[in-house]
Every structure is written in structure tokens, then in C-alpha cells.
Coordinates of C-alpha atoms and ligand atoms in Angstrom, one line a residue:
M1 CA 0.0 0.0 0.0
A2 CA 1.4 3.4 -1.0
E3 CA 2.4 5.7 1.9
Y4 CA 0.9 8.8 0.2
R5 CA -1.4 9.5 -2.8
I6 CA -0.5 12.3 -5.0
G7 CA -2.6 14.0 -7.6
L8 CA -0.1 15.2 -10.2
G9 CA -1.5 18.0 -12.4
V10 CA 0.4 18.6 -15.6
T11 CA -0.2 21.8 -17.6
G12 CA 0.9 23.0 -21.1
G13 CA 4.5 24.1 -21.0
I14 CA 7.7 22.9 -22.5
A15 CA 8.7 21.5 -19.1
A16 CA 5.8 19.1 -19.1
Y17 CA 8.1 16.2 -19.9
K18 CA 9.8 16.8 -16.6
A19 CA 6.6 15.8 -14.8
I20 CA 7.4 12.2 -15.9
E21 CA 10.6 12.3 -13.9
V22 CA 8.8 13.8 -10.9
M23 CA 6.2 11.1 -11.1
R24 CA 8.9 8.3 -11.2
H25 CA 10.8 9.8 -8.2
L26 CA 7.5 10.0 -6.2
Q27 CA 6.7 6.4 -7.1
K28 CA 10.2 5.3 -6.0
A29 CA 9.6 7.1 -2.7
G30 CA 6.5 4.9 -2.2
C31 CA 3.8 7.3 -3.4
E32 CA 0.8 6.4 -5.5
V33 CA 0.5 9.0 -8.3
S34 CA -2.7 9.8 -10.3
V35 CA -2.2 12.2 -13.2
A36 CA -4.5 14.9 -14.6
M37 CA -3.5 16.9 -17.6
T38 CA -4.8 20.1 -19.2
R39 CA -5.7 19.9 -22.8
H40 CA -2.7 22.0 -23.7
A41 CA -0.4 19.7 -21.7
T42 CA -1.3 16.9 -24.1
E43 CA 0.3 18.9 -26.9
F44 CA 3.7 18.4 -25.1
V45 CA 3.4 14.9 -23.6
R46 CA 0.8 12.2 -24.5
P47 CA -1.5 11.0 -21.7
L48 CA -0.5 7.4 -22.8
T49 CA 3.0 8.0 -21.3
F50 CA 1.5 8.7 -17.9
R51 CA -1.1 6.0 -18.2
A52 CA 1.6 3.3 -19.0
L53 CA 3.7 4.4 -16.1
T54 CA 0.9 4.7 -13.5
D55 CA -1.4 2.0 -14.8
R56 CA -4.2 4.5 -14.3
H57 CA -6.6 6.4 -16.5
V58 CA -5.2 9.9 -17.1
I59 CA -7.9 12.5 -16.8
V60 CA -8.0 15.4 -19.2
D61 CA -11.7 15.9 -19.5
D62 CA -14.4 14.9 -17.1
Y63 CA -16.9 14.6 -19.9
D64 CA -14.8 12.3 -22.1
P65 CA -16.8 9.1 -22.6
A66 CA -13.6 7.1 -22.1
N67 CA -13.4 8.5 -18.6
P68 CA -14.4 5.7 -16.2
D69 CA -15.6 8.0 -13.5
P70 CA -18.6 10.4 -14.3
I71 CA -17.7 12.8 -11.4
A72 CA -14.0 12.4 -11.6
H73 CA -13.1 15.9 -10.4
I74 CA -14.9 15.2 -7.1
N75 CA -13.6 11.7 -6.5
F76 CA -10.0 12.4 -7.7
S77 CA -9.8 15.5 -5.5
Q78 CA -11.0 13.6 -2.4
E79 CA -8.6 10.7 -2.8
I80 CA -5.3 12.6 -2.7
D81 CA -3.0 13.7 0.1
L82 CA -1.3 16.3 -2.0
L83 CA -2.2 18.2 -5.3
L84 CA 1.1 18.8 -7.0
I85 CA 1.2 20.9 -10.2
V86 CA 4.3 20.4 -12.5
P87 CA 4.8 22.5 -14.5
A88 CA 2.3 25.2 -13.7
T89 CA 1.7 27.8 -16.5
A90 CA 0.7 31.4 -15.8
N91 CA -2.8 30.4 -17.1
I92 CA -3.4 27.7 -14.5
I93 CA -2.0 29.9 -11.7
A94 CA -4.5 32.7 -12.8
K95 CA -7.4 30.2 -12.8
F96 CA -6.6 28.8 -9.4
A97 CA -6.1 32.4 -8.0
N98 CA -9.5 33.4 -9.3
G99 CA -11.5 30.3 -8.6
I100 CA -12.2 29.6 -12.3
A101 CA -13.2 26.0 -12.8
D102 CA -13.5 25.5 -16.5
D103 CA -11.6 22.2 -16.9
F104 CA -10.8 19.1 -15.0
L105 CA -7.7 20.4 -13.3
S106 CA -9.0 23.7 -12.2
S107 CA -12.3 22.0 -11.0
T108 CA -10.1 19.6 -9.0
Y109 CA -8.3 22.4 -7.3
L110 CA -11.6 23.9 -6.1
A111 CA -12.9 20.5 -5.0
S112 CA -9.9 19.4 -3.1
T113 CA -9.0 20.1 0.6
A114 CA -5.5 18.5 0.2
P115 CA -2.4 20.7 0.4
V116 CA -1.4 22.2 -2.9
L117 CA 2.2 22.6 -4.1
I118 CA 2.8 24.4 -7.4
A119 CA 6.1 24.3 -9.5
P120 CA 5.7 27.1 -12.1
A121 CA 7.7 27.3 -15.3
M122 CA 7.2 30.0 -17.9
N123 CA 8.9 32.8 -19.8
V124 CA 10.6 35.4 -17.6
T125 CA 8.3 38.3 -18.7
M126 CA 5.2 36.2 -18.0
W127 CA 6.7 35.3 -14.6
E128 CA 7.5 38.8 -13.7
H129 CA 4.2 40.3 -15.0
A130 CA 2.3 42.1 -12.3
A131 CA -0.8 39.9 -13.0
T132 CA 1.2 36.7 -12.4
Q133 CA 2.9 38.1 -9.3
R134 CA -0.5 39.2 -8.0
N135 CA -2.0 35.8 -8.6
L136 CA 1.0 34.1 -6.8
E137 CA 0.5 36.4 -3.7
R138 CA -3.2 35.6 -3.7
L139 CA -2.6 31.9 -3.8
K140 CA 0.1 32.1 -1.1
A141 CA -2.4 33.9 1.1
D142 CA -4.8 31.0 0.4
G143 CA -2.1 28.6 1.8
V144 CA -0.8 27.3 -1.5
R145 CA 2.9 26.5 -1.6
F146 CA 5.3 27.1 -4.4
V147 CA 8.6 25.6 -5.6
D148 CA 9.8 28.8 -7.3
P149 CA 11.2 28.6 -10.8
V150 CA 15.0 29.3 -11.1
A151 CA 17.1 31.4 -13.3
G152 CA 18.7 30.0 -16.4
E153 CA 18.3 29.8 -20.2
L154 CA 14.6 29.4 -21.0
A155 CA 13.0 27.6 -23.9
C156 CA 12.5 30.9 -25.6
K157 CA 16.3 31.4 -25.5
T158 CA 16.1 34.3 -23.1
V159 CA 17.9 34.2 -19.8
G160 CA 16.0 34.9 -16.6
T161 CA 13.8 33.4 -13.9
G162 CA 11.2 31.0 -15.2
K163 CA 12.9 27.6 -15.5
L164 CA 11.3 24.7 -13.6
E165 CA 13.2 24.0 -10.4
D166 CA 15.3 20.7 -10.3
V167 CA 13.1 17.6 -10.2
E168 CA 14.8 16.3 -7.0
N169 CA 14.0 19.6 -5.3
I170 CA 10.3 19.4 -6.3
V171 CA 10.1 15.9 -5.1
R172 CA 11.8 16.7 -1.8
Q173 CA 9.5 19.6 -1.2
A174 CA 6.4 17.5 -2.0
L175 CA 7.5 15.0 0.5
T176 CA 8.2 17.7 3.1
V177 CA 4.7 19.1 2.7
L178 CA 3.3 15.6 3.2
S179 CA 5.3 15.2 6.4
E180 CA 4.2 18.5 7.9
P181 CA 1.5 19.1 10.6
P182 CA -1.9 20.1 9.2
A183 CA -1.6 23.7 10.4
V184 CA 1.4 24.2 8.2
A185 CA 0.4 22.1 5.3
G186 CA -3.0 23.8 5.3
G187 CA -6.5 22.3 5.1
L188 CA -5.5 18.6 5.3
R189 CA -8.6 16.5 5.6
V190 CA -9.0 13.1 7.3
S191 CA -8.2 10.7 4.5
Q192 CA -8.8 7.0 4.3
R193 CA -6.2 4.4 3.9
S194 CA -7.1 0.9 3.0
A195 CA -4.4 -0.6 5.1
G196 CA -2.5 0.2 8.3
G197 CA -5.1 2.7 9.7
T198 CA -6.7 6.0 8.9
I199 CA -4.5 9.1 8.7
I200 CA -5.8 11.4 11.3
G201 CA -3.3 14.2 10.9
R202 CA 0.4 14.8 10.3
S203 CA 3.2 15.1 12.7
G204 CA 6.6 16.6 12.1
N205 CA 7.8 13.1 11.8
G206 CA 5.2 11.8 9.4
A207 CA 1.7 10.6 9.4
V208 CA -0.1 9.9 12.7
L209 CA -2.2 6.8 12.2
S210 CA -5.4 6.1 14.2
D211 CA -3.7 3.1 15.8
G212 CA -1.2 5.5 17.4
E213 CA 1.8 4.5 15.2
V214 CA 3.9 7.4 13.7
K215 CA 5.0 6.5 10.2
P216 CA 8.1 8.3 8.9
P217 CA 7.5 10.4 5.8
A218 CA 8.2 8.7 2.5
T219 CA 11.6 9.8 1.4
A220 CA 13.6 10.6 -1.7
G221 CA 16.4 11.8 0.6
G222 CA 13.6 13.3 2.9
S223 CA 15.4 12.1 6.0
D224 CA 18.8 11.0 4.7
L225 CA 20.5 13.4 7.1
A226 CA 18.7 12.1 10.2
G227 CA 21.3 11.7 13.0
E228 CA 23.4 14.6 11.7
H229 CA 23.8 17.8 13.6
I230 CA 24.9 20.5 11.2
L231 CA 26.4 23.8 12.5
I232 CA 26.4 26.5 9.9
T233 CA 27.8 30.1 10.0
V234 CA 25.7 32.6 8.0
G235 CA 25.7 36.2 6.9
G236 CA 28.3 39.0 7.0
T237 CA 30.1 40.0 10.2
R238 CA 30.2 43.6 11.3
E239 CA 33.4 44.9 12.8
A240 CA 32.8 48.1 14.9
I241 CA 34.9 51.2 14.3
D242 CA 32.9 53.2 16.9
P243 CA 29.4 53.1 18.3
V244 CA 28.0 54.3 14.9
R245 CA 30.2 52.8 12.2
F246 CA 31.4 49.3 11.2
I247 CA 33.2 47.4 8.4
S248 CA 31.1 44.7 6.8
N249 CA 30.3 43.1 3.4
H250 CA 27.3 42.3 1.2
S251 CA 26.3 38.9 2.5
S252 CA 22.5 38.6 2.9
G253 CA 22.4 35.2 4.5
K254 CA 20.5 33.7 1.6
M255 CA 23.1 31.0 0.9
G256 CA 23.7 29.9 4.5
F257 CA 19.9 29.9 5.3
A258 CA 19.2 27.9 2.2
V259 CA 21.7 25.2 3.4
A260 CA 20.1 25.3 6.9
A261 CA 16.5 24.9 5.5
A262 CA 17.6 22.1 3.2
A263 CA 19.4 20.3 6.0
R264 CA 16.3 20.7 8.2
D265 CA 14.1 19.3 5.5
R266 CA 16.3 16.3 5.2
G267 CA 16.1 15.4 8.8
A268 CA 19.2 17.0 10.3
K269 CA 19.4 18.9 13.5
V270 CA 20.5 22.4 12.5
T271 CA 22.3 25.1 14.5
V272 CA 23.0 28.4 12.7
V273 CA 25.3 31.1 14.0
A274 CA 24.3 34.1 12.1
A275 CA 25.9 37.5 11.8
S276 CA 24.1 40.3 10.0
T277 CA 21.5 39.0 7.5
S278 CA 18.8 40.7 5.4
V279 CA 16.5 37.8 4.9
E280 CA 14.3 35.8 7.4
P281 CA 15.9 32.8 8.9
P282 CA 14.1 29.5 8.3
D283 CA 11.9 28.0 11.0
G284 CA 12.8 24.8 12.8
I285 CA 16.4 25.5 13.5
E286 CA 18.4 26.7 16.4
L287 CA 19.5 30.3 15.7
I288 CA 22.3 32.1 17.6
R289 CA 23.1 35.7 16.7
A290 CA 26.8 36.7 16.7
I291 CA 27.6 39.9 14.9
S292 CA 31.4 40.3 14.9
A293 CA 34.0 37.7 13.8
Q294 CA 35.1 37.4 17.4
E295 CA 31.5 36.8 18.6
M296 CA 31.0 34.3 15.8
F297 CA 34.2 32.5 16.8
D298 CA 33.1 32.3 20.4
A299 CA 29.6 31.0 19.6
V300 CA 30.9 28.4 17.1
M301 CA 33.5 27.1 19.6
E302 CA 30.9 26.7 22.2
K303 CA 28.7 24.6 19.9
V304 CA 31.1 22.8 17.6
A305 CA 31.8 19.8 19.8
D306 CA 28.2 18.7 19.5
A307 CA 28.2 19.0 15.7
T308 CA 28.8 16.2 13.2
V309 CA 29.2 18.7 10.3
F310 CA 30.5 22.3 10.3
I311 CA 29.7 24.5 7.2
G312 CA 31.3 28.0 7.0
A313 CA 28.9 29.9 4.7
A314 CA 29.4 33.2 6.5
A315 CA 31.4 36.0 5.0
V316 CA 33.6 36.7 8.0
A317 CA 35.7 39.8 8.0
D318 CA 39.4 39.0 7.8
Y319 CA 40.3 42.2 9.6
A320 CA 38.7 44.3 12.3
P321 CA 39.7 47.7 13.8
A322 CA 42.5 47.2 16.3
N323 CA 40.8 49.6 18.7
V324 CA 37.1 50.4 18.8
A325 CA 36.4 54.0 19.8
D326 CA 34.0 54.3 22.8
M327 CA 32.5 57.5 21.4
K328 CA 31.5 58.5 17.9
I329 CA 34.7 59.6 16.0
K330 CA 34.2 63.2 15.1
K331 CA 35.2 64.4 11.6
E332 CA 35.8 68.1 12.6
G333 CA 39.4 69.2 12.0
K334 CA 40.3 66.0 10.2
D335 CA 40.7 65.5 6.4
G336 CA 41.2 61.8 6.9
F337 CA 42.4 59.4 9.5
L338 CA 44.2 56.1 9.5
L339 CA 42.4 53.0 10.8
E340 CA 44.6 50.3 12.2
L341 CA 43.2 46.8 11.5
K342 CA 44.1 43.5 13.1
K343 CA 43.5 40.0 11.9
T344 CA 40.3 38.3 13.1
P345 CA 40.3 34.7 14.3
D346 CA 39.9 32.2 11.5
I347 CA 36.8 30.2 12.6
L348 CA 37.1 27.6 9.9
S349 CA 40.7 26.8 10.5
E350 CA 40.1 26.5 14.3
V351 CA 37.2 24.2 13.8
S352 CA 39.3 22.0 11.5
K353 CA 42.2 21.9 14.1
R354 CA 39.8 20.9 16.8
R355 CA 37.9 18.3 14.7
S356 CA 37.5 14.9 16.1
G357 CA 36.2 11.5 14.9
R358 CA 33.8 11.7 11.9
Q359 CA 33.2 15.4 12.0
L360 CA 33.2 17.0 8.5
V361 CA 34.5 20.5 8.1
I362 CA 33.3 22.4 5.0
G363 CA 34.1 25.9 3.8
F364 CA 33.1 28.2 1.1
A365 CA 35.5 30.2 -1.0
A366 CA 34.3 33.6 -2.3
E367 CA 36.7 34.6 -5.0
T368 CA 36.9 37.1 -7.9
N369 CA 39.6 35.4 -9.9
D370 CA 41.5 32.1 -10.1
V371 CA 38.6 30.7 -8.3
I372 CA 39.5 27.0 -8.4
E373 CA 43.2 27.5 -7.7
Y374 CA 42.4 29.6 -4.5
A375 CA 39.7 27.2 -3.4
K376 CA 42.1 24.2 -3.7
S377 CA 44.7 26.1 -1.7
K378 CA 42.1 26.9 1.0
M379 CA 41.1 23.2 1.1
A380 CA 44.7 22.1 1.6
K381 CA 45.7 24.9 4.1
K382 CA 42.7 24.5 6.3
N383 CA 42.5 20.7 5.9
L384 CA 38.8 20.7 4.7
D385 CA 36.6 17.9 3.6
M386 CA 34.8 20.1 1.0
V387 CA 35.0 23.6 -0.4
I388 CA 32.2 25.3 -2.3
A389 CA 33.9 27.8 -4.6
N390 CA 31.8 30.7 -5.9
D391 CA 32.9 33.5 -8.2
I392 CA 31.2 36.4 -6.6
T393 CA 31.6 38.6 -9.7
A394 CA 29.7 36.2 -12.0
Q395 CA 26.1 37.3 -12.9
G396 CA 23.6 35.4 -10.7
A397 CA 26.2 34.3 -8.3
G398 CA 27.6 35.3 -4.9
F399 CA 26.2 38.0 -2.6
N400 CA 22.5 38.7 -2.2
T401 CA 21.2 36.8 -5.2
D402 CA 18.7 34.0 -5.1
T403 CA 20.9 31.9 -7.4
N404 CA 24.5 30.9 -7.3
I405 CA 27.1 29.3 -9.6
A406 CA 29.6 27.0 -7.7
T407 CA 32.1 24.3 -8.0
I408 CA 32.1 21.7 -5.3
L409 CA 35.6 20.4 -4.4
T410 CA 36.1 17.2 -2.4
P411 CA 39.0 14.8 -2.1
Q412 CA 37.3 12.8 -4.9
G413 CA 37.4 15.7 -7.4
E414 CA 35.5 18.8 -8.5
T415 CA 31.9 19.2 -9.7
A416 CA 31.2 22.4 -11.6
L417 CA 27.6 23.3 -11.3
G418 CA 25.7 25.7 -13.5
L419 CA 23.4 28.6 -12.4
M420 CA 20.9 27.3 -9.9
S421 CA 18.8 28.5 -7.0
K422 CA 20.7 28.7 -3.7
R423 CA 18.3 26.1 -2.4
A424 CA 19.2 23.7 -5.2
L425 CA 22.9 24.3 -4.5
A426 CA 22.3 23.6 -0.8
D427 CA 20.8 20.2 -1.7
K428 CA 23.9 19.4 -3.9
I429 CA 26.2 20.3 -1.0
L430 CA 24.2 18.0 1.3
D431 CA 24.2 15.2 -1.4
E432 CA 28.0 15.5 -1.3
I433 CA 28.0 15.1 2.4
I434 CA 26.2 11.9 2.0
N435 CA 28.7 10.8 -0.6
L436 CA 31.6 11.6 1.7
R437 CA 30.1 9.6 4.4
R438 CA 29.6 6.7 2.0
S439 CA 33.0 6.8 0.4
N440 CA 35.1 7.1 3.5
P441 CA 34.4 4.4 6.2
A442 CA 36.1 6.7 8.8
N443 CA 33.3 9.2 8.2
A444 CA 30.5 6.7 8.1
A445 CA 29.4 6.2 11.7
R446 CA 26.0 7.6 12.5
S447 CA 26.2 8.7 16.1
G448 CA 28.4 11.1 18.0
N449 CA 31.3 12.9 16.6
S450 CA 34.2 11.2 18.2
Ligands
PMT1 O1 24.9 35.4 2.1 P1 24.7 35.6 0.6 O2 24.3 37.0 0.2 O3 23.7 34.5 0.1 O4 26.1 35.3 -0.1 C1 26.7 34.0 -0.1 C2 28.2 34.1 0.1 C3 28.8 34.7 -1.2 C4 28.6 34.9 1.3 C5 28.7 32.6 0.3 O5 28.3 31.9 -0.9 C6 30.2 32.5 0.5 O6 31.0 32.4 -0.4 N1 30.6 32.5 1.8 C7 32.0 32.5 2.2 C8 32.5 34.0 2.1 C9 33.9 34.1 2.6 O7 34.2 34.7 3.6 O8 34.8 33.5 1.8 P2 36.4 33.5 2.1 O9 36.9 32.9 0.8 O10 36.8 34.8 2.5 O11 36.6 32.5 3.3 C10 36.8 31.1 3.2 C11 36.1 30.4 4.3 O12 36.7 30.7 5.5 C12 34.6 30.6 4.4 O13 34.0 29.4 4.6 C13 34.5 31.6 5.6 O14 33.3 31.4 6.3 C14 35.7 31.1 6.4 N2 36.3 32.1 7.3 C15 36.9 33.2 6.8 C16 37.5 34.1 7.6 C17 37.5 34.0 9.0 N3 38.0 34.8 9.8 N4 36.8 32.9 9.5 C18 36.3 32.0 8.7 O15 35.7 31.0 9.2

């Protein structure tokens, strides 16, 4: 018996073929998938493909005489634990947002009380259009979740945001929604299971069955980091000059928080030591604020013995004012002044020196030139298990962007990754952690760090 039943809605975009991969991954994770397609989607992929792979009738039109169920949109919508739309066009998003029910999929949306997860894909101008953005906001207010599209080259040969997110990420987020409590997932009804009890709700750990048993969520890597405690530094440190001024950098915290959220979603315990950030931290993690490099150093050293993995994603100032003025430095009578700087403690190096047992120590390298060369030298000097090298001058990479372009270096070699969302990169980093654990028996134990 399948752990979860998913209604997969496929709409008419060039990325429709990727819905097949999504379906296969979900099936491998133990889900039962029923497919509904819009008429336009059938121009891109034939219903027969989904029918052959699901062994179920694929519904395009309620009124089609071949449809075995005369009120399919009601029955289909009541029998699913999640309605997942891959890819979602601007048109279906607009219909959902406005309650238009003029075909099977839009009627199913209205008739269902299951959580809804939408993975849009479209041309960048359509994505950025005020009407689309308004519809997205409306749906978010209604509790609908999104796997946002990413930047890249689109089918129309333009470059911009609108590309369907990685299949693995869509699947992972679908499984995460299924494993969340009802208040978060939104509107989850009591649904019947033919074996093993009735699902009466969702816990953070999975489905709570009426017989009291808690089932772990179906996974496609959904809990592959269970047992890990990941300590991550995030954001840009601020080094005070006086009570008013400081030296800092452009880090927003997006990269580090993306790693934290992905690790949390994959079952890890996550502690974040964050300096200055301009985005909201994710829920469900331990968050410690430490603004200067020295404060970050102290907070990390206090926590690191309990961690199984350390990831330095923060942009830590290498130098700080040697003396911090107690009072605001006055400019009167001065055409300029010299500021003496002293080196800050190197957090990553110290963690690496103190490492014990199976603890993995991972750093980022933010470079503007000779990226791989510098990253390799950091890896050797600081004795790291992995370095994520990003060229912060590349378009769509580095500070304060939603995307990044990185090369992951490990003792096994280098993997150059193209432009992707910071969340997708976060998952690639976590995948490499799993690979490191598998490839080196010394890293493989699952409990404690020594
Ligand atoms: O936060 P965002 O806006 O999303 O931007 C993301 C990012 C560009 C900040 C991130 O992707 C990144 O590259 N982080 C590392 C930035 C950095 O400080 O790189 P670095 O090459 O100077 O340092 C190398 C490593 O040593 C880093 O892991 C850093 O955290 C660590 N370090 C550096 C100095 C120091 N005193 N202590 C450290 O731990």
C-alpha cells in the first residue's frame, strides 16, 4: 500500500516532460500517483505515457466518454494527500487564484482540501508580470505552496527566472509538505487508507495513524540526514569602528539559510550562528546571533563539539579595527584618518584543528579570480573535507542573489555546477556530504562525533 497518494497536475508548458521524472521519483519514494492533464499539456506529452507508467486512467476531460468516472473531479480530489502541479503555467495559476473551474484540473483544485504545491515554469516576462505576481500572492495567502522557478536559459532562448526547479527539489518539497503538521500544510482533511489505519493528521515526523503509530515520511532523501547535527555560519560579520560605524560586506544570509533549510528538511538537527542578515531565517532550526567575527568565533567554539558537520557559509571579515572607539569619532578638523586593523580569528581553521572523529569540516571560497586555484589552496591549508567555490563577480552568483554558480571540491574531485537556486545548490552540497560519508568508512558512523 502506498504511503501517500498524490494528484499530479500537468499543464501545457515545454517543461511538461519533466513531470514524468517527478512522477517516477515519487513512485520510487512509495507514493501512488494519479495524473490529470490540461488539454494544452497533451500537446507536449501524451496521456498514454503517464497511463503506461501509472497503470491508471489519465484524466484530461471529465466529460470524455472514455473516462471511467462520471464525477472524476470530485472523486479524484477527495482521494489525494497532495495536489502537485508540475509544471504550472501562468494560465493555471491565474485560474486557481480566481476560482475559475472550466476544466478538470481547475475544478479539481476547487474541489480538493489537500495541500497544494505548485512548481511554475514560464517565460521570464510572464513570470515577472504584475498579474502573475498578484496571482501568486493571492494563492500564497490561500495557503498554496510554491517551488519557485529558477534562473537560467529558458525555452524561448532568453535568460532569466522561469525555469522549472530541479526535479529532485520538487520531489523533496512535495515529501516535506506531506510530512508537515496540518496547520502548516493547510487544510488537510481526514483521509482514508485501505491498510494500516486512517491518517488522522500529520506530525513533524510523518503521518499519525489512528492506531497511534507514527509513520516516517516517504523519502527521496527526505530524512537522509537524520542523525546529523549541522552547524552553519551565515551572513556577514560587522566589525565596529565606533558606536556608529562598522566594516562589513554584502552577505545577505541567503546561501547559508538555504543550506540550513535544506538540511532541516532532510532530517538533520541544524544550528545556525548568524551575523548580519537581510532575509528571514528558516523555521525549525536553532539560531544564535553573533555579529562580529570574534562573537561568531566564540559562539561556534561553544557549539562545535556537538556538531557532526560544520559548514562555514558566512562572509567573515578577515580584519577588524584594532581599537574600537568608545565615542563617535568626530570628523571636525580631520581631512582623513588612518584606521589600524588587526586580523580576526579564523573560525574555519580553528574548527578544522579541533575536529575529532567523523566530524566533517566544510568551507566556502568567495573569489573574484583564479577561483578553483584559490579554493584548492584553502582546502589544503585549512584541511577541509569540502569547499564550495563561488565566483562572486559572476552574474547570478555570490552575494544577495537568489541563485549561485559554484564548483564543489572534495578529495574525490571537482563538480562544476551551473546557475541554480541557492536552495538547489544547498541540496547538492548535502548530497556531497552523504557521498563523503559513504566513500570514506572513517566518516561513516552515524552517532556522536568522536
Ligand atoms: O549570504 P549571501 O548573500 O547569500 O552570499 C553568499 C556568500 C557569497 C557569502 C557565500 O556563498 C560564500 O561564499 N561564503 C563565504 C564567504 C567568505 O568569507 O569566503 P572566504 O573565501 O573569504 O573565506 C573562506 C572560508 O573561511 C569561508 O568558509 C568563511 O566562512 C571562512 N572564514 C573566513 C575568515 C574567517 N576569519 N573565518 C572563517 O571562518
